Tab-separated table of C-alpha atoms in Angstrom:
chain	number	residue	atom	x	y	z
A	1	MET	CA	0.000	0.000	0.000
A	2	SER	CA	1.323	3.444	-0.941
A	3	ILE	CA	2.491	5.809	1.805
A	4	GLU	CA	1.250	8.841	-0.135
A	5	LYS	CA	-2.526	8.967	-0.420
A	6	GLU	CA	-2.865	12.378	-2.068
A	7	ARG	CA	-2.907	12.840	-5.829
A	8	ILE	CA	-2.232	15.784	-8.114
A	9	SER	CA	-3.623	16.321	-11.608
A	10	THR	CA	-1.603	16.038	-14.792
A	11	ALA	CA	-1.754	19.825	-15.196
A	12	GLN	CA	-0.373	20.367	-11.695
A	13	MET	CA	2.440	17.876	-12.279
A	14	VAL	CA	3.324	19.543	-15.579
A	15	ILE	CA	3.393	23.015	-13.978
A	16	LEU	CA	5.577	21.734	-11.134
A	17	GLY	CA	7.826	20.229	-13.807
A	18	LEU	CA	8.047	23.547	-15.638
A	19	PHE	CA	8.909	25.352	-12.397
A	20	THR	CA	11.552	22.728	-11.638
A	21	LEU	CA	13.111	22.991	-15.100
A	22	ILE	CA	13.342	26.783	-14.945
A	23	GLY	CA	13.763	27.145	-11.175
A	24	ASP	CA	17.160	28.541	-10.228
A	25	MET	CA	18.203	28.240	-13.885
A	26	ALA	CA	16.298	31.470	-14.668
A	27	LEU	CA	19.126	33.446	-13.080
A	28	VAL	CA	22.225	31.265	-13.369
A	29	TYR	CA	21.699	29.675	-16.808
A	30	PRO	CA	23.209	32.555	-18.855
A	31	THR	CA	26.380	32.591	-16.745
A	32	THR	CA	26.735	28.814	-16.811
A	33	MET	CA	26.413	28.574	-20.590
A	34	THR	CA	28.508	31.600	-21.581
A	35	THR	CA	31.401	30.549	-19.331
A	36	GLY	CA	32.125	27.643	-21.661
A	37	ALA	CA	30.929	28.710	-25.120
A	38	HIS	CA	31.039	32.522	-24.820
A	39	GLN	CA	29.158	34.134	-27.745
A	40	ASP	CA	28.314	30.655	-29.096
A	41	ALA	CA	26.385	29.774	-25.940
A	42	TRP	CA	23.046	30.203	-27.708
A	43	ILE	CA	24.090	27.615	-30.317
A	44	ALA	CA	25.046	25.125	-27.607
A	45	ALA	CA	21.717	25.819	-25.882
A	46	LEU	CA	19.752	25.086	-29.062
A	47	ILE	CA	21.639	21.817	-29.571
A	48	SER	CA	20.871	20.821	-25.993
A	49	ILE	CA	17.064	21.021	-26.444
A	50	PRO	CA	16.528	17.813	-28.502
A	51	LEU	CA	19.133	15.990	-26.396
A	52	GLY	CA	17.394	17.166	-23.237
A	53	LEU	CA	14.031	15.953	-24.523
A	54	ALA	CA	15.648	12.574	-25.262
A	55	LEU	CA	16.780	12.482	-21.631
A	56	ILE	CA	13.204	13.221	-20.526
A	57	PHE	CA	12.057	10.325	-22.722
A	58	LEU	CA	14.465	8.025	-20.852
A	59	LEU	CA	13.131	9.201	-17.482
A	60	VAL	CA	9.500	8.753	-18.569
A	61	THR	CA	10.316	5.265	-19.862
A	62	VAL	CA	11.822	4.295	-16.509
A	63	ALA	CA	8.851	5.797	-14.656
A	64	ASN	CA	6.498	3.705	-16.811
A	65	ILE	CA	8.176	0.457	-15.744
A	66	ASN	CA	5.591	0.713	-12.994
A	67	PRO	CA	3.643	3.996	-13.092
A	68	GLU	CA	2.352	3.433	-9.548
A	69	ARG	CA	5.808	3.239	-7.952
A	70	SER	CA	8.541	5.794	-7.288
A	71	ILE	CA	12.164	5.356	-8.366
A	72	ILE	CA	12.969	4.059	-4.871
A	73	GLU	CA	10.401	1.292	-5.251
A	74	ILE	CA	11.256	0.628	-8.919
A	75	ALA	CA	14.931	0.196	-8.025
A	76	GLN	CA	13.990	-2.297	-5.300
A	77	MET	CA	11.742	-4.168	-7.727
A	78	VAL	CA	14.266	-4.299	-10.605
A	79	LEU	CA	17.651	-4.463	-8.855
A	80	GLY	CA	16.670	-6.478	-5.825
A	81	LYS	CA	16.730	-5.701	-2.124
A	82	TRP	CA	20.482	-5.353	-1.580
A	83	VAL	CA	21.729	-3.920	-4.887
A	84	SER	CA	19.054	-1.221	-4.769
A	85	ILE	CA	20.210	0.109	-1.376
A	86	PRO	CA	23.294	2.051	-2.613
A	87	VAL	CA	21.332	3.313	-5.632
A	88	ASN	CA	18.507	4.602	-3.448
A	89	VAL	CA	20.877	6.119	-0.895
A	90	PHE	CA	22.631	7.917	-3.761
A	91	TYR	CA	19.305	9.349	-4.958
A	92	LEU	CA	18.295	10.440	-1.460
A	93	ASN	CA	21.692	12.050	-0.940
A	94	PHE	CA	21.240	13.981	-4.177
A	95	PHE	CA	17.718	15.101	-3.229
A	96	ILE	CA	18.740	16.476	0.185
A	97	LEU	CA	21.894	18.177	-1.127
A	98	ALA	CA	19.954	19.718	-4.008
A	99	ALA	CA	17.255	21.073	-1.679
A	100	SER	CA	19.950	22.515	0.594
A	101	THR	CA	21.722	24.125	-2.347
A	102	TYR	CA	18.548	25.799	-3.615
A	103	VAL	CA	17.842	27.214	-0.150
A	104	ARG	CA	21.389	28.564	-0.135
A	105	GLU	CA	20.846	30.080	-3.586
A	106	MET	CA	17.772	31.959	-2.367
A	107	GLU	CA	19.698	33.149	0.677
A	108	ASP	CA	22.699	34.386	-1.315
A	109	PHE	CA	20.566	36.092	-3.927
A	110	LEU	CA	18.357	37.943	-1.446
A	111	THR	CA	21.200	38.990	0.866
A	112	THR	CA	23.438	40.246	-1.956
A	113	GLN	CA	20.886	41.815	-4.313
A	114	ILE	CA	17.805	42.898	-2.350
A	115	TYR	CA	18.074	42.584	1.442
A	116	GLU	CA	21.686	43.642	1.836
A	117	GLY	CA	22.804	43.515	5.443
A	118	THR	CA	20.158	40.975	6.450
A	119	PRO	CA	21.739	37.910	8.118
A	120	GLY	CA	21.638	34.921	5.806
A	121	GLY	CA	20.369	32.676	8.571
A	122	VAL	CA	17.190	34.743	8.813
A	123	ILE	CA	16.434	34.360	5.101
A	124	ARG	CA	17.201	30.649	5.315
A	125	PHE	CA	14.920	30.188	8.316
A	126	MET	CA	12.051	32.064	6.650
A	127	SER	CA	12.448	29.979	3.482
A	128	LEU	CA	12.313	26.737	5.438
A	129	VAL	CA	9.255	27.846	7.436
A	130	ILE	CA	7.343	28.353	4.174
A	131	LEU	CA	8.636	25.059	2.760
A	132	VAL	CA	7.660	23.110	5.874
A	133	TYR	CA	4.241	24.760	5.912
A	134	GLY	CA	3.636	23.796	2.271
A	135	LEU	CA	4.769	20.192	2.700
A	136	ARG	CA	2.756	19.746	5.878
A	137	LEU	CA	-0.332	20.711	3.904
A	138	GLY	CA	0.473	17.910	1.474
A	139	LEU	CA	1.445	17.253	-2.131
A	140	GLU	CA	-1.986	18.180	-3.446
A	141	SER	CA	-1.811	21.621	-1.785
A	142	VAL	CA	1.634	22.223	-3.292
A	143	GLY	CA	0.289	21.275	-6.725
A	144	ARG	CA	-2.691	23.607	-6.389
A	145	ALA	CA	-0.461	26.465	-5.218
A	146	ALA	CA	1.766	25.957	-8.272
A	147	GLN	CA	-1.321	26.161	-10.475
A	148	VAL	CA	-2.353	29.433	-8.816
A	149	PHE	CA	1.092	31.035	-9.172
A	150	PHE	CA	1.705	29.891	-12.748
A	151	PRO	CA	-0.200	32.757	-14.502
A	152	LEU	CA	1.662	35.321	-12.380
A	153	PHE	CA	5.009	33.722	-13.208
A	154	ALA	CA	4.174	33.528	-16.929
A	155	LEU	CA	3.063	37.173	-16.990
A	156	PHE	CA	6.278	38.366	-15.314
A	157	LEU	CA	8.548	36.302	-17.559
A	158	VAL	CA	6.821	37.204	-20.835
A	159	SER	CA	6.666	40.899	-19.872
A	160	LEU	CA	10.389	40.992	-19.152
A	161	MET	CA	11.240	39.355	-22.478
A	162	VAL	CA	8.958	41.613	-24.530
A	163	LEU	CA	10.245	44.785	-22.850
A	164	LEU	CA	13.879	43.802	-23.371
A	165	PHE	CA	13.739	42.861	-27.057
A	166	PRO	CA	14.047	46.503	-28.264
A	167	GLN	CA	17.493	46.657	-26.633
A	168	ALA	CA	18.770	43.454	-28.237
A	169	ARG	CA	21.763	43.872	-30.568
A	170	VAL	CA	22.521	40.821	-32.688
A	171	ASP	CA	26.027	42.116	-33.486
A	172	ARG	CA	27.032	41.178	-29.919
A	173	LEU	CA	26.843	37.524	-31.023
A	174	TYR	CA	29.720	37.922	-33.478
A	175	PRO	CA	32.081	36.284	-34.278
A	176	MET	CA	30.152	33.007	-34.409
A	177	MET	CA	31.433	29.417	-34.337
A	178	THR	CA	34.786	30.311	-32.803
A	179	THR	CA	34.493	28.095	-29.710
A	180	PRO	CA	36.764	25.010	-29.807
A	181	LEU	CA	34.888	21.721	-30.110
A	182	PRO	CA	35.786	20.362	-26.608
A	183	GLU	CA	34.479	23.534	-24.930
A	184	MET	CA	31.352	23.466	-27.103
A	185	LEU	CA	30.634	19.825	-26.220
A	186	HIS	CA	31.168	20.544	-22.532
A	187	THR	CA	28.720	23.452	-22.729
A	188	VAL	CA	26.162	21.281	-24.520
A	189	MET	CA	26.529	18.785	-21.675
A	190	PHE	CA	25.760	21.590	-19.235
A	191	GLY	CA	22.746	22.577	-21.323
A	192	VAL	CA	21.393	19.023	-21.279
A	193	PHE	CA	22.089	17.785	-17.761
A	194	TYR	CA	21.933	21.001	-15.744
A	195	PRO	CA	18.267	21.876	-16.407
A	196	PHE	CA	16.905	18.612	-17.872
A	197	GLY	CA	18.872	16.243	-15.636
A	198	GLU	CA	17.359	17.704	-12.496
A	199	MET	CA	13.949	16.512	-13.687
A	200	CYS	CA	14.908	13.076	-12.326
A	201	VAL	CA	13.223	14.177	-9.095
A	202	PHE	CA	9.870	13.629	-10.825
A	203	LEU	CA	10.513	9.915	-10.666
A	204	MET	CA	9.285	10.472	-7.093
A	205	ILE	CA	6.239	12.546	-8.128
A	206	TYR	CA	5.044	10.725	-11.262
A	207	PRO	CA	3.274	7.857	-9.417
A	208	TYR	CA	1.088	10.294	-7.496
A	209	ALA	CA	-0.355	12.139	-10.482
A	210	ARG	CA	-3.767	11.338	-11.954
A	211	LYS	CA	-2.527	10.790	-15.477
A	212	SER	CA	-4.637	11.867	-18.409
A	213	SER	CA	-4.574	10.128	-21.782
A	214	LYS	CA	-2.230	12.826	-23.121
A	215	VAL	CA	0.163	12.938	-20.176
A	216	ASN	CA	3.282	12.201	-22.273
A	217	ARG	CA	2.430	14.950	-24.763
A	218	ASP	CA	1.880	17.433	-21.935
A	219	ILE	CA	5.198	16.514	-20.277
A	220	PHE	CA	7.235	16.983	-23.459
A	221	LEU	CA	5.402	20.181	-24.398
A	222	SER	CA	6.071	21.739	-20.988
A	223	MET	CA	9.752	20.714	-21.128
A	224	PHE	CA	10.082	22.196	-24.611
A	225	LEU	CA	8.447	25.482	-23.569
A	226	GLY	CA	10.615	25.665	-20.463
A	227	ALA	CA	13.754	25.103	-22.544
A	228	VAL	CA	12.664	27.796	-25.023
A	229	GLY	CA	12.123	30.184	-22.105
A	230	LEU	CA	15.616	29.531	-20.740
A	231	ASN	CA	17.145	29.962	-24.193
A	232	LEU	CA	15.336	33.275	-24.699
A	233	ILE	CA	16.748	34.513	-21.378
A	234	LEU	CA	20.206	33.423	-22.542
A	235	PHE	CA	19.759	35.072	-25.954
A	236	LEU	CA	18.637	38.354	-24.380
A	237	SER	CA	21.514	38.246	-21.929
A	238	LEU	CA	24.008	37.875	-24.784
A	239	THR	CA	22.423	40.518	-27.016
A	240	VAL	CA	21.605	43.096	-24.322
A	241	LEU	CA	24.393	42.704	-21.749
A	242	GLY	CA	27.024	41.230	-24.048
A	243	VAL	CA	29.236	38.182	-23.585
A	244	TYR	CA	31.533	39.622	-20.913
A	245	PHE	CA	28.799	40.729	-18.516
A	246	SER	CA	26.763	37.572	-19.134
A	247	GLU	CA	29.792	35.475	-18.208
A	248	HIS	CA	30.964	37.419	-15.161
A	249	ASN	CA	27.645	38.318	-13.516
A	250	PHE	CA	26.271	35.331	-11.623
A	251	TYR	CA	22.786	36.870	-11.617
A	252	ALA	CA	22.918	37.997	-15.237
A	253	ALA	CA	19.152	37.700	-15.722
A	254	TYR	CA	18.512	39.940	-12.720
A	255	ILE	CA	20.970	42.536	-14.070
A	256	LEU	CA	19.219	42.137	-17.404
A	257	ALA	CA	15.890	43.146	-15.874
A	258	GLN	CA	17.491	46.339	-14.537
A	259	LYS	CA	18.137	47.392	-18.137
A	260	ILE	CA	14.434	47.788	-18.942
A	261	ASN	CA	13.657	51.430	-19.627
A	262	ILE	CA	10.669	52.400	-21.736
A	263	ALA	CA	10.534	56.196	-22.297
A	264	ASN	CA	12.157	56.799	-18.885
A	265	PHE	CA	8.831	55.799	-17.370
A	266	LEU	CA	8.625	52.000	-17.263
A	267	GLN	CA	11.837	50.966	-15.539
A	268	ARG	CA	13.376	49.285	-12.473
A	269	LEU	CA	11.349	46.126	-13.022
A	270	GLU	CA	13.988	43.786	-11.633
A	271	ALA	CA	11.656	43.028	-8.732
A	272	LEU	CA	9.465	41.180	-11.248
A	273	MET	CA	12.428	39.010	-12.244
A	274	ALA	CA	13.215	38.371	-8.602
A	275	THR	CA	9.597	37.432	-7.906
A	276	ALA	CA	9.425	35.036	-10.856
A	277	TRP	CA	12.729	33.433	-9.807
A	278	ILE	CA	11.694	33.038	-6.158
A	279	ILE	CA	8.363	31.452	-7.178
A	280	THR	CA	10.033	28.831	-9.379
A	281	THR	CA	12.895	28.144	-6.962
A	282	TYR	CA	10.474	27.718	-4.051
A	283	PHE	CA	8.505	25.022	-5.860
A	284	LYS	CA	11.677	23.353	-7.122
A	285	THR	CA	13.024	23.199	-3.566
A	286	ALA	CA	9.679	21.921	-2.276
A	287	VAL	CA	9.710	19.097	-4.844
A	288	TYR	CA	13.236	18.013	-3.845
A	289	PHE	CA	12.391	18.355	-0.143
A	290	TYR	CA	9.312	16.172	-0.655
A	291	ALA	CA	11.267	13.613	-2.697
A	292	PHE	CA	13.809	13.142	0.084
A	293	VAL	CA	11.169	12.836	2.814
A	294	LEU	CA	8.997	10.403	0.856
A	295	GLY	CA	11.969	8.398	-0.450
A	296	THR	CA	13.410	8.004	3.051
A	297	ALA	CA	10.058	6.762	4.339
A	298	GLN	CA	9.828	4.254	1.465
A	299	LEU	CA	13.405	3.041	1.945
A	300	PHE	CA	12.849	2.337	5.645
A	301	LYS	CA	9.291	1.013	5.144
A	302	LEU	CA	7.676	3.675	7.311
A	303	LYS	CA	3.903	4.038	7.404
A	304	ASN	CA	3.916	7.841	7.183
A	305	HIS	CA	6.417	10.312	5.774
A	306	ARG	CA	5.103	13.482	7.448
A	307	PRO	CA	6.990	13.046	10.776
A	308	LEU	CA	10.234	13.338	8.771
A	309	ILE	CA	9.469	16.854	7.507
A	310	PHE	CA	10.647	18.780	10.581
A	311	PRO	CA	13.908	16.821	11.097
A	312	THR	CA	14.664	17.207	7.387
A	313	ALA	CA	14.127	20.983	7.636
A	314	PHE	CA	16.782	21.182	10.373
A	315	LEU	CA	19.098	19.045	8.252
A	316	ILE	CA	18.620	21.335	5.242
A	317	TYR	CA	19.242	24.408	7.402
A	318	GLY	CA	22.655	23.066	8.402
A	319	LEU	CA	23.613	21.651	5.027
A	320	SER	CA	22.764	24.904	3.250
A	321	GLU	CA	25.312	26.645	5.451
A	322	LEU	CA	27.954	23.975	4.842
A	323	SER	CA	27.375	23.698	1.072
A	324	ALA	CA	29.527	26.740	0.258
A	325	GLN	CA	31.864	29.050	2.140
A	326	ASN	CA	30.629	32.088	0.243
A	327	ILE	CA	29.045	33.135	-3.031
A	328	VAL	CA	32.398	33.076	-4.879
A	329	PHE	CA	33.038	29.451	-3.888
A	330	TYR	CA	29.494	28.587	-4.886
A	331	VAL	CA	29.829	30.169	-8.336
A	332	LYS	CA	33.283	28.836	-9.194
A	333	GLU	CA	33.334	25.353	-7.698
A	334	ILE	CA	29.865	23.824	-7.418
A	335	PRO	CA	28.576	24.025	-11.057
A	336	VAL	CA	31.626	22.193	-12.433
A	337	TYR	CA	30.874	19.088	-10.368
A	338	TRP	CA	27.096	19.416	-10.150
A	339	VAL	CA	26.650	18.524	-13.803
A	340	ASP	CA	28.336	15.162	-13.067
A	341	TRP	CA	25.747	14.514	-10.347
A	342	ASP	CA	22.957	15.318	-12.788
A	343	PHE	CA	24.537	13.048	-15.405
A	344	THR	CA	24.651	10.176	-12.907
A	345	VAL	CA	21.157	10.458	-11.402
A	346	ALA	CA	19.369	11.355	-14.646
A	347	PHE	CA	21.180	9.173	-17.197
A	348	VAL	CA	23.553	6.547	-15.786
A	349	LEU	CA	21.352	5.113	-13.017
A	350	PRO	CA	18.010	5.250	-14.925
A	351	LEU	CA	19.652	3.661	-17.982
A	352	ALA	CA	21.173	0.928	-15.812
A	353	ILE	CA	17.784	0.223	-14.200
A	354	LEU	CA	16.091	0.113	-17.617
A	355	ILE	CA	18.719	-2.259	-19.062
A	356	VAL	CA	18.440	-4.635	-16.087
A	357	TYR	CA	14.637	-4.552	-16.373
A	358	LYS	CA	14.728	-5.345	-20.120
A	359	VAL	CA	17.241	-8.164	-19.611
A	360	ARG	CA	15.169	-9.738	-16.829
A	361	GLN	CA	12.029	-9.320	-18.928
A	362	SER	CA	13.626	-11.002	-21.955
A	363	ARG	CA	14.853	-13.920	-19.834
A	364	ALA	CA	11.423	-14.391	-18.311
A	365	SER	CA	9.598	-14.353	-21.685
A	366	PRO	CA	10.796	-17.751	-23.072
A	367	GLN	CA	9.864	-19.466	-19.798
A	368	GLN	CA	6.307	-18.140	-20.075
């Protein structure tokens, strides 16, 4: 019998997926991509879209091994009791570290860009209070809240893009195709596994969605639209700020929003960008928080996952402080290795589980 009794609709799952794909990427994606490919970052980003959708196809295929079970339960079913333990512990470790990192991102952004002088611990505590409150209400409440906030997020994001296009200068993209092939391939890898790879967390959410007949179409459409949104932010960053500022400003998209100035009247709209980013990052963090809590309960065969929410919040509070010494360490060190985590949890482990499942299925077929 499933621990989680609540269910979300396909639309709510898709919106949560869109928020998770964009999430913290809305601010850090331009910097991450331009660091490797410079003015060719937009080309690498375009190449990464079909590859990213192929990765989503792999994840959906693994989820459909048993649509009523999470990745923790699927791993136990396919790999066996003992082999699945290190795989599941690896996933849970990734979920808790990711949630802690996103809380730290919100803290660093707010204390360096908006609430300067405010102690980071205060921002972190407030973030966790809201996260705990949302998760205590349940998965269905989180899904409904995402549905309510989605129009506001879409309005902010579209408004920012439309208002910035008049300032775009395509000549800032020249010269093209000058990035060496190894750097271009590395940037494409970032473009695939950094945003798309983190969708592996939905292997914990997928079983608890009331799936419509067009669920696969809706998933791929939302991922495609999210990728287009990220690429438009990257394109505007390159054509409005230029390559140098896109590469050396960690919050390039936030700086980008400060450039909006329509007739010296409509300006200083960066608060809209901050609001859109905080909305998406909150729901992304909530999804990872929930995945760790639920996965831990499933691994240890608990009857209820809710008692784990408060202890996990304290764990995240501490880990978010330990994850990085300061914003410079966070920017320079973490992204380089994080993409390897995403590659492992979103491609290597799901592919291994799928191969083992197909092999066991093929061996069982002749006997039947």
